[in-house]
mmCIF file of C-alpha atoms in Angstrom:
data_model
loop_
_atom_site.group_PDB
_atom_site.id
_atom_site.type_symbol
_atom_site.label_atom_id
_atom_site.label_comp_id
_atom_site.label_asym_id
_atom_site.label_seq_id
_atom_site.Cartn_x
_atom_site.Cartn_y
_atom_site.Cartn_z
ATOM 1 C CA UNK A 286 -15.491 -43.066 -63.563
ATOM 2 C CA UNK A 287 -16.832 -41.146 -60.439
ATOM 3 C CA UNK A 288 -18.578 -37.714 -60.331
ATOM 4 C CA UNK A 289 -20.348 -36.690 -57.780
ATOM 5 C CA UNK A 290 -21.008 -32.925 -56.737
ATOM 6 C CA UNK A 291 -22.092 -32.134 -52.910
ATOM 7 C CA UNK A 292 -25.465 -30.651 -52.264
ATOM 8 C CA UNK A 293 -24.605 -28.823 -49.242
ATOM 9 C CA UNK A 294 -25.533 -31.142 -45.814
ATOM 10 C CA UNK A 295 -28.132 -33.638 -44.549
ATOM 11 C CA UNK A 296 -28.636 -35.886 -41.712
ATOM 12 C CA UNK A 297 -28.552 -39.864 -42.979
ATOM 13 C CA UNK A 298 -31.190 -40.265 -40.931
ATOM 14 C CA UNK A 299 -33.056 -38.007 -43.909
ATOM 15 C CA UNK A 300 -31.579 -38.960 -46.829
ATOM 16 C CA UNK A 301 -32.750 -41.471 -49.260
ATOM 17 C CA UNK A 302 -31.071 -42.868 -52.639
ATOM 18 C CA UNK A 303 -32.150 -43.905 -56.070
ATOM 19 C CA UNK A 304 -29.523 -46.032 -57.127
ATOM 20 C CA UNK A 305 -29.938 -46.055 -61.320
ATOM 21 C CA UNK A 306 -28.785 -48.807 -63.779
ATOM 22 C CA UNK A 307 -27.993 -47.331 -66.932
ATOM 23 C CA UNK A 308 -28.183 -50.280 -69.604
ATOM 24 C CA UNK A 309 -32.137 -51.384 -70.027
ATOM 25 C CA UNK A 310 -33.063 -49.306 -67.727
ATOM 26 C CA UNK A 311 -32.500 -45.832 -68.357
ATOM 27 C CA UNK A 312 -32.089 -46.690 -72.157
ATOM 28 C CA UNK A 313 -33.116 -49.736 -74.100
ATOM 29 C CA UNK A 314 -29.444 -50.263 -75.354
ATOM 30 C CA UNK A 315 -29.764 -54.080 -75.272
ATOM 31 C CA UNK A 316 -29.631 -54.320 -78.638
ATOM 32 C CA UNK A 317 -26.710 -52.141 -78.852
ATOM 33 C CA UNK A 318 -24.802 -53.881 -77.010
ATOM 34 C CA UNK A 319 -26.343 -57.509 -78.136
ATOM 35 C CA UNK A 320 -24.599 -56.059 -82.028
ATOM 36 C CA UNK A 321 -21.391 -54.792 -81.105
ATOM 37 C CA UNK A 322 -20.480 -58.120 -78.914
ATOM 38 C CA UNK A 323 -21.956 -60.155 -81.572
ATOM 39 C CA UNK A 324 -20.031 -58.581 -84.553
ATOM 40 C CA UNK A 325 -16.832 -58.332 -82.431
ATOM 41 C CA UNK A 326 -16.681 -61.865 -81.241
ATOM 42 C CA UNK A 327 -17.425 -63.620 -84.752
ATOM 43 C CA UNK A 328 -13.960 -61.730 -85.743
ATOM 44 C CA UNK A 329 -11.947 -63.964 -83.302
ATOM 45 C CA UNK A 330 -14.231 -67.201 -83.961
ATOM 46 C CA UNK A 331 -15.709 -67.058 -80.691
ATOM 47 C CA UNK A 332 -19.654 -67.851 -80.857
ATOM 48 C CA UNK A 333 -22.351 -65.430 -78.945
ATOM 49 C CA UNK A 334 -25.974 -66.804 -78.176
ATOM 50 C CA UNK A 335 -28.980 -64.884 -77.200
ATOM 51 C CA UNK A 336 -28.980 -67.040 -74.235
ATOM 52 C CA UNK A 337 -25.432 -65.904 -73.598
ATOM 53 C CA UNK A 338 -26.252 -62.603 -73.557
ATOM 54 C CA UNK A 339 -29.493 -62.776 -71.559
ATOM 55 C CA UNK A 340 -27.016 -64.306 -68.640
ATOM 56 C CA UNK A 341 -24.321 -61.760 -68.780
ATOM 57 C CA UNK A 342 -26.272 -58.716 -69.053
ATOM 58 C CA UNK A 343 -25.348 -55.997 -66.152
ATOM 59 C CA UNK A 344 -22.138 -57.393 -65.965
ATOM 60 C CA UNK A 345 -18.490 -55.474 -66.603
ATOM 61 C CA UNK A 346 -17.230 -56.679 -70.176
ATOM 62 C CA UNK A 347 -14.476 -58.323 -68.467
ATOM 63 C CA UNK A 348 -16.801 -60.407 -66.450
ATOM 64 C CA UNK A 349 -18.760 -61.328 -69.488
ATOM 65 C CA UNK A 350 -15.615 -62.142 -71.500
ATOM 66 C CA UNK A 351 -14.163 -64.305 -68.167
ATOM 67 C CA UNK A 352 -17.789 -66.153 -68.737
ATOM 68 C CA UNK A 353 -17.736 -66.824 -72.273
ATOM 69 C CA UNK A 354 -14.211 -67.790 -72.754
ATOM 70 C CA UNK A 355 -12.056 -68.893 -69.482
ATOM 71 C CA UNK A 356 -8.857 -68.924 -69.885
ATOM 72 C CA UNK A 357 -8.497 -69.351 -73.254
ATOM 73 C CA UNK A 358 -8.137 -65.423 -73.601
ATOM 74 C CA UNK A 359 -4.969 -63.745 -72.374
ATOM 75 C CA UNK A 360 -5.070 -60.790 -70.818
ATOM 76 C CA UNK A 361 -3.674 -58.471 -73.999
ATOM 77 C CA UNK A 362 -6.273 -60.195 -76.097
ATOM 78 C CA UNK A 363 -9.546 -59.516 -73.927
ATOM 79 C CA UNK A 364 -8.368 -55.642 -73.428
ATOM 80 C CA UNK A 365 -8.503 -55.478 -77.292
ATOM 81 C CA UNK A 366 -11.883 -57.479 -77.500
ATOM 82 C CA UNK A 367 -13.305 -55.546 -74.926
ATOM 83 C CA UNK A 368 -12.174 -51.919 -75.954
ATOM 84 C CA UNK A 369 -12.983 -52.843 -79.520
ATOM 85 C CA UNK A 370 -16.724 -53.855 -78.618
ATOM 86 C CA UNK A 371 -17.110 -50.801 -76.202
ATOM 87 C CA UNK A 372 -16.169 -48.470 -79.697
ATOM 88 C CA UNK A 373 -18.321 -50.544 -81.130
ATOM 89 C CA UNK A 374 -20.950 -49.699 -79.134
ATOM 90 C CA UNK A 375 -20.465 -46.514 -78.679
ATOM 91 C CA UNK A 376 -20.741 -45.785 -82.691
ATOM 92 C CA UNK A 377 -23.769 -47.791 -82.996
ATOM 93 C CA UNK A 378 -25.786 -45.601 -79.848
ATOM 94 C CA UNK A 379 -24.684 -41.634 -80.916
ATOM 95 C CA UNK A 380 -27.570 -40.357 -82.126
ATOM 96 C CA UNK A 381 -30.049 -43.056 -81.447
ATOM 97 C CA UNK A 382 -30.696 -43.343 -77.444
ATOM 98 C CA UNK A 383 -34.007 -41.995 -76.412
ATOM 99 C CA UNK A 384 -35.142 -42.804 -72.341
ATOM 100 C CA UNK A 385 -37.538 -45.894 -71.543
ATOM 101 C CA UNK A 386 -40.820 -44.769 -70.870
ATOM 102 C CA UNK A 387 -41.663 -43.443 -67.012
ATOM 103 C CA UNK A 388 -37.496 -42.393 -66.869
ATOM 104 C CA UNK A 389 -37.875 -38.611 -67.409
ATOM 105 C CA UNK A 390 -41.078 -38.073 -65.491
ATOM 106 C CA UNK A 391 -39.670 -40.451 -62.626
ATOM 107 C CA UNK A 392 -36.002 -38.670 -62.454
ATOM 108 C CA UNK A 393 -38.193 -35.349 -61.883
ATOM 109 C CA UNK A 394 -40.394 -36.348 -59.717
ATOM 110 C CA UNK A 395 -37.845 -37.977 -57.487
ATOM 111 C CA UNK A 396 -35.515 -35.257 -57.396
ATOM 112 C CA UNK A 397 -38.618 -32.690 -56.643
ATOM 113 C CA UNK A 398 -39.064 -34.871 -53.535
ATOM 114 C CA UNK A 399 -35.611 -34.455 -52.626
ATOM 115 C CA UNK A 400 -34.029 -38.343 -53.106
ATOM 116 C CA UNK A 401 -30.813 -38.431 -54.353
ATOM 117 C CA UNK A 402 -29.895 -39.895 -57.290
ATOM 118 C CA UNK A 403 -27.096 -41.707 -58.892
ATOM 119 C CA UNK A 404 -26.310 -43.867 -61.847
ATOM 120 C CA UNK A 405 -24.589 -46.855 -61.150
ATOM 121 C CA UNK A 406 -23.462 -48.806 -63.783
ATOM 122 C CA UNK A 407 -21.512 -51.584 -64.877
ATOM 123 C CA UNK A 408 -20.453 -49.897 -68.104
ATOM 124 C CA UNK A 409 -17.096 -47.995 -69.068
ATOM 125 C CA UNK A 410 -16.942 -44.704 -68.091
ATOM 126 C CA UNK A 411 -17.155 -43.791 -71.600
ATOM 127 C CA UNK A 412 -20.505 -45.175 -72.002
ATOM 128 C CA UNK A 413 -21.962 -43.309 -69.396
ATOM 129 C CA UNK A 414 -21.023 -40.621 -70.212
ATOM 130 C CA UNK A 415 -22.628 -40.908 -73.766
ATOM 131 C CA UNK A 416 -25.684 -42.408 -72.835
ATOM 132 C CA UNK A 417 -26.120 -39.577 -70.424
ATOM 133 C CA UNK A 418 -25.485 -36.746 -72.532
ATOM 134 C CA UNK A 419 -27.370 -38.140 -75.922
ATOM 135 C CA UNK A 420 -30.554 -38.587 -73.440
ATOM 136 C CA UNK A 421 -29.919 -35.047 -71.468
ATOM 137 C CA UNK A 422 -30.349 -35.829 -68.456
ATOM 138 C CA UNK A 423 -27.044 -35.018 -66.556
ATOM 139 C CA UNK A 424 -29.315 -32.262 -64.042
ATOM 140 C CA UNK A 425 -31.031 -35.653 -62.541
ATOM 141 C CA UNK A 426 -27.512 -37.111 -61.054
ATOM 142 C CA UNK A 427 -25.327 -36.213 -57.927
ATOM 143 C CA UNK A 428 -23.005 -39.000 -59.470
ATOM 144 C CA UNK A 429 -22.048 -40.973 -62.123
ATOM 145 C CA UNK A 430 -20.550 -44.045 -61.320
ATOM 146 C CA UNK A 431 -18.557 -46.978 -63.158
ATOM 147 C CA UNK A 432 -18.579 -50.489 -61.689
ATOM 148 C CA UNK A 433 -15.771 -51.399 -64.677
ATOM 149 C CA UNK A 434 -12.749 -51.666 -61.964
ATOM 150 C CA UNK A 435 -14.954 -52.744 -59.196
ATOM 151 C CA UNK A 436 -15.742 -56.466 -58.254
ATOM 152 C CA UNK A 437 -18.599 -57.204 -60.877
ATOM 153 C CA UNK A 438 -22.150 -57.571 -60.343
ATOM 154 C CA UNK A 439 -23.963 -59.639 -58.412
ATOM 155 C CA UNK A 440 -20.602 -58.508 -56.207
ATOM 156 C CA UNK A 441 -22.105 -55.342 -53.995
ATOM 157 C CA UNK A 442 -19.474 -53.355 -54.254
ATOM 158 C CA UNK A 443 -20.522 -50.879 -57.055
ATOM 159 C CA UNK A 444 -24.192 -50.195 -55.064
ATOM 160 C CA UNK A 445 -21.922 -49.542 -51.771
ATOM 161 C CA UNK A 446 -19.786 -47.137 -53.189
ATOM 162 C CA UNK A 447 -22.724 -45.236 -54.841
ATOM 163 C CA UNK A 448 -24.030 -44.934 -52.191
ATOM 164 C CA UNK A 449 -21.131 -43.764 -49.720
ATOM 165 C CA UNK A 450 -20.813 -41.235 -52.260
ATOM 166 C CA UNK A 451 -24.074 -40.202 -51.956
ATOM 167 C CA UNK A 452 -24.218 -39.914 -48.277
ATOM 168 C CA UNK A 453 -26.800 -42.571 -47.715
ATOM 169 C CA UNK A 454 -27.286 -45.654 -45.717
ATOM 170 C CA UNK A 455 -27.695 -48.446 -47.833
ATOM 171 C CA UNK A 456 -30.785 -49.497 -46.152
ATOM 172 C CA UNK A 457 -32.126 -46.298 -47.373
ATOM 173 C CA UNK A 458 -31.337 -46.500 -51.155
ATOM 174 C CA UNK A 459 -33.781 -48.265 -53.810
ATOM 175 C CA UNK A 460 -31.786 -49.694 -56.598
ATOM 176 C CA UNK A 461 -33.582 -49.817 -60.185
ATOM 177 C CA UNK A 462 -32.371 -52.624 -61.818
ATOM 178 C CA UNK A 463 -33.405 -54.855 -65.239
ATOM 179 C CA UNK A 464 -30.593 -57.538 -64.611
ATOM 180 C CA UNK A 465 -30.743 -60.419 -62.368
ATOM 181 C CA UNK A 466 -27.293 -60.200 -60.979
ATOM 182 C CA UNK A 467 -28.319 -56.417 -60.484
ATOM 183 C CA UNK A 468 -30.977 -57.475 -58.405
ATOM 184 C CA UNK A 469 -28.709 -60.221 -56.386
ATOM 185 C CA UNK A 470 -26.177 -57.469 -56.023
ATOM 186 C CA UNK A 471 -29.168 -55.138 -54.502
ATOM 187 C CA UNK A 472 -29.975 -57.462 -52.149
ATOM 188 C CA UNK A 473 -26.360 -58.596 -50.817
ATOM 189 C CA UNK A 474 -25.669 -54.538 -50.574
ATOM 190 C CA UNK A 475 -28.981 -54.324 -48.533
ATOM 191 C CA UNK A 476 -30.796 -52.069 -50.479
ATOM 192 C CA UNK A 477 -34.696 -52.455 -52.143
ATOM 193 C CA UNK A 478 -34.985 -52.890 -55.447
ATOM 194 C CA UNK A 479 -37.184 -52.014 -58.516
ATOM 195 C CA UNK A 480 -37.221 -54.103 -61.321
ATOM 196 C CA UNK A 481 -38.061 -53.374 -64.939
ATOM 197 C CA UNK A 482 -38.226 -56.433 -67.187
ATOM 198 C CA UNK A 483 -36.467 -55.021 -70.306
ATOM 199 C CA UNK A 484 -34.155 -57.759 -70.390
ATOM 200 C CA UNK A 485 -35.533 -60.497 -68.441
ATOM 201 C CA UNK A 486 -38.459 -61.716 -67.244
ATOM 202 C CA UNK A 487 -40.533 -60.845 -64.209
ATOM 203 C CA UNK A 488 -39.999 -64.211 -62.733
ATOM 204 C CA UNK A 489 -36.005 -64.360 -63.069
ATOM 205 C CA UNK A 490 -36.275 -61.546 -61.296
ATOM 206 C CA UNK A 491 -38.610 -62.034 -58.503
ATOM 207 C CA UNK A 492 -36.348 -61.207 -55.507
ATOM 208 C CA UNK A 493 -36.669 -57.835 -55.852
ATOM 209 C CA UNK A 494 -39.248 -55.564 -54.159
ATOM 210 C CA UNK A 495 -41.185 -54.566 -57.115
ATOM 211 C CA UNK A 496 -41.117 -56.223 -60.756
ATOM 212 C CA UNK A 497 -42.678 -53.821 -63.308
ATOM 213 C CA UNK A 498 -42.806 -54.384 -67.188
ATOM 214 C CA UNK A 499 -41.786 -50.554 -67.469
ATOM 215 C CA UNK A 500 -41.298 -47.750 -65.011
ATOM 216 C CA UNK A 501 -44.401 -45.427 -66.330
ATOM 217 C CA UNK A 502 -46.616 -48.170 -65.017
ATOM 218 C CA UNK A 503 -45.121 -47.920 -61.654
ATOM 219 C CA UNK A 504 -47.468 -47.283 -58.849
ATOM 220 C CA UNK A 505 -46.852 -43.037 -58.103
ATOM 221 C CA UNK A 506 -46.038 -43.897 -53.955
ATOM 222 C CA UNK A 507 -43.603 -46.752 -55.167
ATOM 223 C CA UNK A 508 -40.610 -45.173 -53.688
ATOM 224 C CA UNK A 509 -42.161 -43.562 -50.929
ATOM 225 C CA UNK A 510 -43.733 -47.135 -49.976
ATOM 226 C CA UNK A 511 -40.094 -48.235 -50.142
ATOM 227 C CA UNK A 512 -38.385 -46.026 -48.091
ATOM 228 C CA UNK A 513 -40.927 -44.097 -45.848
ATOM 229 C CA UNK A 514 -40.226 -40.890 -45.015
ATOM 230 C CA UNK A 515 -42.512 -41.223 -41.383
ATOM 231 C CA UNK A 516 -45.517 -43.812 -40.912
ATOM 232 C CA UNK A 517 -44.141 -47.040 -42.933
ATOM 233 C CA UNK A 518 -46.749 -47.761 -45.297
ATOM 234 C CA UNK A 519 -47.671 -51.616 -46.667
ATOM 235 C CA UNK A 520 -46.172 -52.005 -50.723
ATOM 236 C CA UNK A 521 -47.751 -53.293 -53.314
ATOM 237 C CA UNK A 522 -47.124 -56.951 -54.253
ATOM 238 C CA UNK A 523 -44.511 -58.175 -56.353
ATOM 239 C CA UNK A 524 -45.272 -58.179 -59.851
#
């Protein structure tokens, strides 16, 4: 999934991106997710930890399958797992997603100041494009994108393509992230990054610019401390 809509024309040079995970960031789905793969995966014998999921988080549910099982999968059979936890999921959210604190008032406020935004996210298409229109908040994005046929997470290529379709520099996107290959993949794309510790804590995830238990606690110059618009101005420390 891509969608992207152009907003008429801008230098690069002026142009700044908010790169958006969806999955414990936008929406506390963790659990969600945690219940589909868990249900799923005890119908083919194949055991699911906490732990397991902690480590797999943010990545594509072929990437997580590849983790927990190898080779022992064939291809035919990890389609059907995957598609059948992905329904799963998707049965178990309708109805029930409401935004993480700070996400409303932040997608506002950014997009009063002019950033551009995107979601990018390792999820199916499909689940975006739930998530997105259970929470409302469609107006916020000038693109929706799906990592799910990319190179996975912490693999850049899902942040790069965001933001080539957003008309931004990398160096000039922020990339809001709760998973620690999220935050790896930030980095390796050359972007900043915000991190929210839904899913992990702060100090698995200490290479990124900013660790923050939620986003409404964020300092209100965050972003603009991250990608000055003029005088570069010192951040906040980690944590």
């Amino acid at each position: 999934m891509t969608r992207g809509r152009n907003r008429g024309m801008r230098t690069l040079t002026d142009s700044r991106g908010i790169l958006w995970d969806m999955d414990g960031v936008l929406v506390d789905s963790g659990e969600f997710h945690f219940a589909a793969w868990s249900a799923v995966l005890a119908e083919y014998g194949i055991p699911f930890s906490r732990e397991q999921f902690r480590s797999t988080f943010g990545m594509t549910t072929p990437g997580t399958l590849a983790v927990l099982c190898g080779e022992r999968l064939d291809a035919a059979l990890a389609v059907e797992i995957g598609e059948r936890k992905e329904r799963a999921f998707r049965d178990a959210v309708r109805g029930h997603a409401r935004p993480l604190p700070g996400v409303t008032g932040w997608l506002a406020r950014l997009q009063r100041a002019g950033y551009r935004q995107a979601i990018a996210s390792s999820a199916p298409p499909e689940n975006i494009a739930v998530l997105v229109e259970a929470l409302q908040l469609g107006g916020y994005f000038e693109a929706l994108v799906s990592g799910f046929d990319l190179a996975g997470k912490p693999d850049p290529a899902l942040f790069l393509k965001t933001a080539r379709l957003l008309d931004v520099p990398p160096e000039r996107c922020v990339v809001v992230e709760d998973a620690v290959v999220g935050v790896v993949a930030a980095r390796r794309a050359g972007m900043k990054c915000v991190a929210v510790t839904t899913t992990n804590p702060a100090e698995a995830l200490a290479a990124a610019d900013v660790v923050v238990e939620q986003l409404d606690l964020l300092p209100a110059d965050t972003f603009e401390c991250l990608l000055p618009a003029g005088e570069i101005k010192p951040c906040a420390e980690n944590g």
